[in-house]
GROMACS .gro file of C-alpha atoms in nm:
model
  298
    1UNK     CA    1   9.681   4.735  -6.999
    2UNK     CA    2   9.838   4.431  -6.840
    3UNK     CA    3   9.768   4.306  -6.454
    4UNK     CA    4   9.973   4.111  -6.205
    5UNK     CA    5   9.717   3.894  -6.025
    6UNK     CA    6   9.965   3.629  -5.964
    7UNK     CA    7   9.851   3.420  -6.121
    8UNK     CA    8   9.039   3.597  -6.312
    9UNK     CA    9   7.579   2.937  -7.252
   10UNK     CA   10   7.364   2.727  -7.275
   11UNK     CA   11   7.143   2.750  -7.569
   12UNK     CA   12   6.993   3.050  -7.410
   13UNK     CA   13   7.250   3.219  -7.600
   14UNK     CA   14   7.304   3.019  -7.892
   15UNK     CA   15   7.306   2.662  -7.983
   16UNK     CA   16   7.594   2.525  -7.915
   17UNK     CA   17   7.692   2.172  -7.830
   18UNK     CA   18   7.848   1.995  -7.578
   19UNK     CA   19   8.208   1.966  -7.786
   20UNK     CA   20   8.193   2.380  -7.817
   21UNK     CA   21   8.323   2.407  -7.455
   22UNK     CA   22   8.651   2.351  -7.362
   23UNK     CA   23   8.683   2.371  -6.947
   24UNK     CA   24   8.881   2.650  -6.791
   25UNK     CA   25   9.039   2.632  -6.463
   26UNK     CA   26   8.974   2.911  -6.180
   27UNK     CA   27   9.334   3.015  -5.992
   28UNK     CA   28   9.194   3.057  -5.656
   29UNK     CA   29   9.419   3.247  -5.353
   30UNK     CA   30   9.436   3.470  -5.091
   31UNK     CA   31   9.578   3.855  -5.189
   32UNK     CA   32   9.728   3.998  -4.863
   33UNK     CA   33   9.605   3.745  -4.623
   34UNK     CA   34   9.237   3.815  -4.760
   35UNK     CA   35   8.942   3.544  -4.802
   36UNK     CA   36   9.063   3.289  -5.106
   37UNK     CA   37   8.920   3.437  -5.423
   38UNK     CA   38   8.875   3.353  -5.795
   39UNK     CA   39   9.207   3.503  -5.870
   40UNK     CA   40   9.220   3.416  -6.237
   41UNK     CA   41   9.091   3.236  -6.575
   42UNK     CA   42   9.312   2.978  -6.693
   43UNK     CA   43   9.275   2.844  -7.016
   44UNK     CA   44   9.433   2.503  -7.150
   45UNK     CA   45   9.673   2.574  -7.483
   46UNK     CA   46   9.926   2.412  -7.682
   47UNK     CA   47  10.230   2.620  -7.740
   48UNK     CA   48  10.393   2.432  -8.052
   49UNK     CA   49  10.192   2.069  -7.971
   50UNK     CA   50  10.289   2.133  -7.634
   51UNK     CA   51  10.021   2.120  -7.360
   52UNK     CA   52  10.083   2.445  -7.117
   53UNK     CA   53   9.807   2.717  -6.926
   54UNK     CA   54   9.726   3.086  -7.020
   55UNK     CA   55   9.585   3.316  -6.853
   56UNK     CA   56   9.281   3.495  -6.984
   57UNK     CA   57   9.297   3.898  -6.986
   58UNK     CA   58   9.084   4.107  -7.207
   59UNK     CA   59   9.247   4.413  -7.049
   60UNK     CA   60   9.563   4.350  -7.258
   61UNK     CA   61   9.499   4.427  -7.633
   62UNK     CA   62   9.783   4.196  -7.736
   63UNK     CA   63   9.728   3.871  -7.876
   64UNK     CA   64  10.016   3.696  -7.680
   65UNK     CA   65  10.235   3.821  -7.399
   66UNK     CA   66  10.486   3.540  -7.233
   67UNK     CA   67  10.551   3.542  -6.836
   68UNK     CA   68  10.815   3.464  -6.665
   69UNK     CA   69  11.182   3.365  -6.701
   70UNK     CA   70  11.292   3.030  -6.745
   71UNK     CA   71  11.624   2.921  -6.531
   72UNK     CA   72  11.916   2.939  -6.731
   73UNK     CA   73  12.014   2.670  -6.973
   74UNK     CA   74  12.345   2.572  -7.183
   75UNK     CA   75  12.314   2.747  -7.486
   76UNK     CA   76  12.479   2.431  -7.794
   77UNK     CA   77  12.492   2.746  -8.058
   78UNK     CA   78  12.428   3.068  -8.124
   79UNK     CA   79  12.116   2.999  -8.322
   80UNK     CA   80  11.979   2.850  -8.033
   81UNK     CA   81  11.960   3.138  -7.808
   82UNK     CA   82  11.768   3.370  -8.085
   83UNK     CA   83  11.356   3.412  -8.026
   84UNK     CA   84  11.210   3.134  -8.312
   85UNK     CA   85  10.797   3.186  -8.381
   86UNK     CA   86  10.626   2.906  -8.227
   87UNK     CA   87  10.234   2.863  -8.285
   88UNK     CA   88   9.974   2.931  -7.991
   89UNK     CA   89   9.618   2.735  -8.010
   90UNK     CA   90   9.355   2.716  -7.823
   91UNK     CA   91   8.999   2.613  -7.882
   92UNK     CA   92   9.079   2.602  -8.296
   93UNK     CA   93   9.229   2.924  -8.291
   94UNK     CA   94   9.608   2.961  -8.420
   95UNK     CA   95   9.845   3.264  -8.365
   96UNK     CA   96  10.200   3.271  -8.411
   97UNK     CA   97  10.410   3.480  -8.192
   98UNK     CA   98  10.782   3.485  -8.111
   99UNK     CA   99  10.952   3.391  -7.829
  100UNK     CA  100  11.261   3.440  -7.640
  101UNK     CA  101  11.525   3.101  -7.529
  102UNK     CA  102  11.358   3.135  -7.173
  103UNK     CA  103  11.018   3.100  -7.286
  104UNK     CA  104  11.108   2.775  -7.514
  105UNK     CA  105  11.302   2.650  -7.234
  106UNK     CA  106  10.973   2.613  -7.034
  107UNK     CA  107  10.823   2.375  -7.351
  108UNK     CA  108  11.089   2.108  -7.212
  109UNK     CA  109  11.002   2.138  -6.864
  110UNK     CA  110  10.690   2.113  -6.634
  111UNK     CA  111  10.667   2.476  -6.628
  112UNK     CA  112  10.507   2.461  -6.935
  113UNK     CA  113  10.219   2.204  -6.733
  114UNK     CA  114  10.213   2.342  -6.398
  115UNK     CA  115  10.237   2.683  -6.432
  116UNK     CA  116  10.123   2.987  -6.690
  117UNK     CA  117  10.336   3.062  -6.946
  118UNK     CA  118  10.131   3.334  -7.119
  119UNK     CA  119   9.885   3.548  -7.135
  120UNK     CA  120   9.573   3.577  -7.392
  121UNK     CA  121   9.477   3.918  -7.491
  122UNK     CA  122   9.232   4.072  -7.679
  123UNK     CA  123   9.390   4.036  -8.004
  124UNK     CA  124   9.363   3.675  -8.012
  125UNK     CA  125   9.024   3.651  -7.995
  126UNK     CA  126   8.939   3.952  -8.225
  127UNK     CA  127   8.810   3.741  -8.528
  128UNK     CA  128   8.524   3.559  -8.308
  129UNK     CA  129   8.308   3.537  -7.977
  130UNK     CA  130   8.423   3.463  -7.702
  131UNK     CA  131   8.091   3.250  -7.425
  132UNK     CA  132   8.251   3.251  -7.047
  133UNK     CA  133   8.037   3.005  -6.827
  134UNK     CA  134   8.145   3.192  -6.499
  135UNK     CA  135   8.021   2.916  -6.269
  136UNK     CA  136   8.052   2.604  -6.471
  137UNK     CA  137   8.386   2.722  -6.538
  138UNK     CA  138   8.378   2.667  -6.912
  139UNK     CA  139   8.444   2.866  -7.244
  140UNK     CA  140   8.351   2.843  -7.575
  141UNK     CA  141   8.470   3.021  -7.899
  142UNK     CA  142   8.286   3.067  -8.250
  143UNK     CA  143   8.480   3.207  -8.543
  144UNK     CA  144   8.218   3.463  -8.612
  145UNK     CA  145   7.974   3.699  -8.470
  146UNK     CA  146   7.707   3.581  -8.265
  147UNK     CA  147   7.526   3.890  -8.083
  148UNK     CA  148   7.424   4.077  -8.408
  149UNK     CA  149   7.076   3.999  -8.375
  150UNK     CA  150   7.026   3.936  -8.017
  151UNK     CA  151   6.782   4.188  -7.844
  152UNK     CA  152   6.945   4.177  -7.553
  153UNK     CA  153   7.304   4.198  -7.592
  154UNK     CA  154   7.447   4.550  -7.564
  155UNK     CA  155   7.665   4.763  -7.744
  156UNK     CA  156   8.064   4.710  -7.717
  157UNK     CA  157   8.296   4.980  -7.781
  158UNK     CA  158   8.625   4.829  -7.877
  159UNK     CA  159   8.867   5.120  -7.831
  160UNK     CA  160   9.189   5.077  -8.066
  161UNK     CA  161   9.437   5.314  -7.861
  162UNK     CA  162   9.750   5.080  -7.959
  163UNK     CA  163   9.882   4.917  -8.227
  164UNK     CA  164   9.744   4.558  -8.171
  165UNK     CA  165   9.399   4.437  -8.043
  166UNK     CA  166   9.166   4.662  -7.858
  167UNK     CA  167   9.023   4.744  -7.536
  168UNK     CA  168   8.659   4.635  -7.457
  169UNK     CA  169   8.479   4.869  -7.295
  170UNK     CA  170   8.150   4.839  -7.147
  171UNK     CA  171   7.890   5.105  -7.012
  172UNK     CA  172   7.762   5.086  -6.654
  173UNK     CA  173   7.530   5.273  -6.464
  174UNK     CA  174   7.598   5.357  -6.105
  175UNK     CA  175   7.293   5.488  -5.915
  176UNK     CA  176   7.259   5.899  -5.923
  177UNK     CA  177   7.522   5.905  -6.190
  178UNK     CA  178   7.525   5.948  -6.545
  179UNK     CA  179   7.607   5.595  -6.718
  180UNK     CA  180   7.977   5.594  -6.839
  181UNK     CA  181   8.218   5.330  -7.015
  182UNK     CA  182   8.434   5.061  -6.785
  183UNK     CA  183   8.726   4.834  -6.931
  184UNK     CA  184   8.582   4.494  -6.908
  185UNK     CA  185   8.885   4.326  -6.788
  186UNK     CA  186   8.888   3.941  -6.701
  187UNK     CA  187   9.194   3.970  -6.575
  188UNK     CA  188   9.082   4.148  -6.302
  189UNK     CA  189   8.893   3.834  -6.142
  190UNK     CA  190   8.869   3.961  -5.795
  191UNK     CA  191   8.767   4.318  -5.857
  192UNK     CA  192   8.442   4.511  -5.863
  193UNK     CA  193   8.518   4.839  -6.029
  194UNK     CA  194   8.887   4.943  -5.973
  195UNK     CA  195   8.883   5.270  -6.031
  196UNK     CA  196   9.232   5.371  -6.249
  197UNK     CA  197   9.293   5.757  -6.073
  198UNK     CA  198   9.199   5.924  -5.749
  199UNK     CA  199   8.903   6.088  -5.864
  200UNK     CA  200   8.742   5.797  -6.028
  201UNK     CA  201   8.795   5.656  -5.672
  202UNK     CA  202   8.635   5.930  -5.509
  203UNK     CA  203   8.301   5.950  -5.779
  204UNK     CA  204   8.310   5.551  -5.692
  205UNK     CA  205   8.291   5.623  -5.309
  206UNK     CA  206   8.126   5.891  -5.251
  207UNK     CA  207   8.479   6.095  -5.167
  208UNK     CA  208   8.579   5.860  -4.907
  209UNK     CA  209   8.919   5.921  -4.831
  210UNK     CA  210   9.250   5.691  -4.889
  211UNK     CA  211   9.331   5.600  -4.631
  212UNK     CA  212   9.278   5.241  -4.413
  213UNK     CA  213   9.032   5.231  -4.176
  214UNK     CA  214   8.693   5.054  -4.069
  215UNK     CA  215   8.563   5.067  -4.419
  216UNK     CA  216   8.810   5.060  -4.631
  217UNK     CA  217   9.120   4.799  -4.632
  218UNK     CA  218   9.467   4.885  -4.787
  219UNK     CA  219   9.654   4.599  -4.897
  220UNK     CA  220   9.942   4.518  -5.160
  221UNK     CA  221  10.008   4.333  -5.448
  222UNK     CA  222  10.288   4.255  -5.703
  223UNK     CA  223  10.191   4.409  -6.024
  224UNK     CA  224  10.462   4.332  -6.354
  225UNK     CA  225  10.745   4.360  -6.086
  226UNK     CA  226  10.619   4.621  -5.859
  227UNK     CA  227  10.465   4.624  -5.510
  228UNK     CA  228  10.178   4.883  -5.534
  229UNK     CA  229   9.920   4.990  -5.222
  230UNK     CA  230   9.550   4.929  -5.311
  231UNK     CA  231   9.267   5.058  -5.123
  232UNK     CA  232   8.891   4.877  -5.169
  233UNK     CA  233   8.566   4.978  -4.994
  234UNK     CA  234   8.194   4.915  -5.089
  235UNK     CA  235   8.097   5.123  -5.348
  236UNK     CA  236   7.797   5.422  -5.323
  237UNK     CA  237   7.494   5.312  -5.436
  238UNK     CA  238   7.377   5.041  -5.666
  239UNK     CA  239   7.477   4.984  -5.979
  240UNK     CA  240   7.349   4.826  -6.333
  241UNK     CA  241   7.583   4.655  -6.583
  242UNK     CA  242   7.502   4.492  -6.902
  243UNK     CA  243   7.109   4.583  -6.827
  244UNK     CA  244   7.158   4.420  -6.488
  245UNK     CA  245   7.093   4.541  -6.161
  246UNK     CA  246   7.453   4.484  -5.949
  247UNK     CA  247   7.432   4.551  -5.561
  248UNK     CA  248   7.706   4.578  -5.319
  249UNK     CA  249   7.943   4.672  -5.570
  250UNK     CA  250   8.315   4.613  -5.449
  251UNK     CA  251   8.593   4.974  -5.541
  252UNK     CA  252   8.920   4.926  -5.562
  253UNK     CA  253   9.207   5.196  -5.636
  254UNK     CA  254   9.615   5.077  -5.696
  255UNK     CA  255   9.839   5.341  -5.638
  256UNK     CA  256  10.067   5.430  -5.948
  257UNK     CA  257   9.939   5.074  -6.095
  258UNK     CA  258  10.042   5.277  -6.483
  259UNK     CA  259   9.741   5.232  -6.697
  260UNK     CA  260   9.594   5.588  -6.784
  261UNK     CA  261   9.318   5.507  -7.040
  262UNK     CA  262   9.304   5.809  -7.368
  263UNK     CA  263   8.906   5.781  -7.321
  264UNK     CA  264   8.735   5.891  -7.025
  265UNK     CA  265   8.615   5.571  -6.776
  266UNK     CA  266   8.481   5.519  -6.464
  267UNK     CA  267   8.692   5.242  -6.397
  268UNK     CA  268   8.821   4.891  -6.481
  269UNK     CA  269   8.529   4.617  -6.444
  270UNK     CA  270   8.666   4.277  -6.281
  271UNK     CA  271   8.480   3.974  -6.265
  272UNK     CA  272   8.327   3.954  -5.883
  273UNK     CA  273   8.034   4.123  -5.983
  274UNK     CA  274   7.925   3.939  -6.248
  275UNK     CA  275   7.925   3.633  -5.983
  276UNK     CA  276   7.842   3.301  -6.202
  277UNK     CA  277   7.651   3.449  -6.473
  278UNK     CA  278   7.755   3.393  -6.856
  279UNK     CA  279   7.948   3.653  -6.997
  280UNK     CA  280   7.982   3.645  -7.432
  281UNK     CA  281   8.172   3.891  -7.609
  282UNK     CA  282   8.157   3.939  -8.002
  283UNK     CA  283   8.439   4.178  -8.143
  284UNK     CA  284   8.362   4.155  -8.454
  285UNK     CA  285   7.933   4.202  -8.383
  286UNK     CA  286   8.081   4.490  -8.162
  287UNK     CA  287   7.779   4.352  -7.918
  288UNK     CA  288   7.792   4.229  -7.530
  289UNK     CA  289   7.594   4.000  -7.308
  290UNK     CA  290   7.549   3.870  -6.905
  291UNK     CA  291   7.268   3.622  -6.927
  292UNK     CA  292   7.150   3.393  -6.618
  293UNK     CA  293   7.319   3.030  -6.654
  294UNK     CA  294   7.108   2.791  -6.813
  295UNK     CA  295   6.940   2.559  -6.577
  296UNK     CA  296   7.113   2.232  -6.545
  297UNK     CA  297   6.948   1.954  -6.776
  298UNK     CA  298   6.780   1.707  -6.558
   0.00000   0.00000   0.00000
């Protein structure tokens, strides 16, 4: 599953020190002429010793998946113009991947600084845990699992339904309805639940119908290359994820937005509602956690 936002710790949770966190940046904006939102995670990587942004998406199971085109450049030979693998870090992890002559014509140009060249998926975090600090916008990554033995992390289901990475799903509990599964997507920054067909929409909503009006407010966005209607209202009832009680839960629906998930969901889970808590995720511990931010040290 891939998303077009244009470009979405503390010892309570284990202890880690200060040089553990590497600072992420939030891409803020306005979708539609809404209210500026957290739009985006953006993390700081090195794309062959080159500095350059990604975005982080746990809805895509792939480790690495370039944006963008690069203008076209003079091409010396015809080597030159064939993908090459170049090496992708971030935070001590390495993955190779291959790219195409536009995406290495961005390493030699402020693109590759100023912009996003890629995005971060699932896959390339698979081996480890990955600690979000929602409102000190800062993330941390250990090489192994560290929910195993946590009492109050909760149980991840990481759903294998392509050939690379997995999907992390989640359960959540909305009130007068049996809990069900969500895909934990940080990619979708600004969403509540965004419910993936019409009828998820409808369970979501209490069957309101799709259509604008003085609850609910259709907009569009620019999703992989396509302009798709959305529709978002506030959700029926209250709702509990990761153990926590979440109020005022925010549905969306995207028209045609082609993700159709093999498992049954209630919807994609976005960031908003998870406000500035921390958010950890250990694929390998298949294990979960939201946890309060610590308080700051005096």
């Amino acid at each position: 599953m891939r998303h077009a936002l244009p470009l979405l710790f503390a010892c309570l949770l284990w202890p880690a020190h200060a040089a553990d966190w590497q600072p992420f940046l939030w891409h803020t904006g306005s979708v539609d002429g809404g209210p500026v939102e957290r739009l985006a995670i953006v993390l700081p990587i090195t794309v062959d010793g080159i500095a350059c942004n990604a975005q982080l998406d746990t809805g895509a199971n792939e480790a690495v998946i370039w944006h963008g085109q690069a203008p076209a450049v003079a091409v010396a030979t015809p080597a030159a113009a064939q993908p090459r693998k170049v090496l992708v870090e971030f935070a001590g992890l390495r993955s190779y991947a291959s790219a195409a002559p536009a995406v290495l014509a961005q390493l030699t140009s402020d693109a590759c600084k100023i912009g996003v060249i890629a995005t971060l998926g699932n896959a390339f975090f698979e081996q480890g845990t990955v600690t979000l600090d929602l409102g000190g916008a800062r993330v941390a990554y250990a090489p192994q699992s560290l929910l195993a033995n946590d009492p109050n992390a909760q149980p991840l289901f990481y759903a294998r339904w392509a050939s690379t990475g997995g999907h992390t799903l989640v359960e959540v509990a909305q009130a007068d309805q049996p809990a069900g599964y969500a895909l934990l997507d940080t990619g979708s920054a600004r969403f509540g639940l965004n419910a993936t067909s019409a009828a998820e929409w409808a369970t979501l909503t209490n069957n309101t119908p799709l259509q604008a009006g003085d609850k609910v407010r259709k907009y569009s966005i620019r999703s992989w290359g396509r302009d798709i209607d959305c529709y978002e209202t506030r959700a029926a009832g209250d709702f509990t994820v990761g153990k926590q009680p979440v109020a005022a839960m925010q549905a969306s629906y995207c028209v045609d937005q082609g993700f159709r998930a093999p498992v049954r969901l209630i919807g994609v889970l976005g960031l908003k509602p998870l406000g500035d808590r921390v958010l950890t995720i250990d694929y390998p511990g298949r294990r979960w956690k939201l946890a309060e931010p610590a308080s700051p040290t005096p």
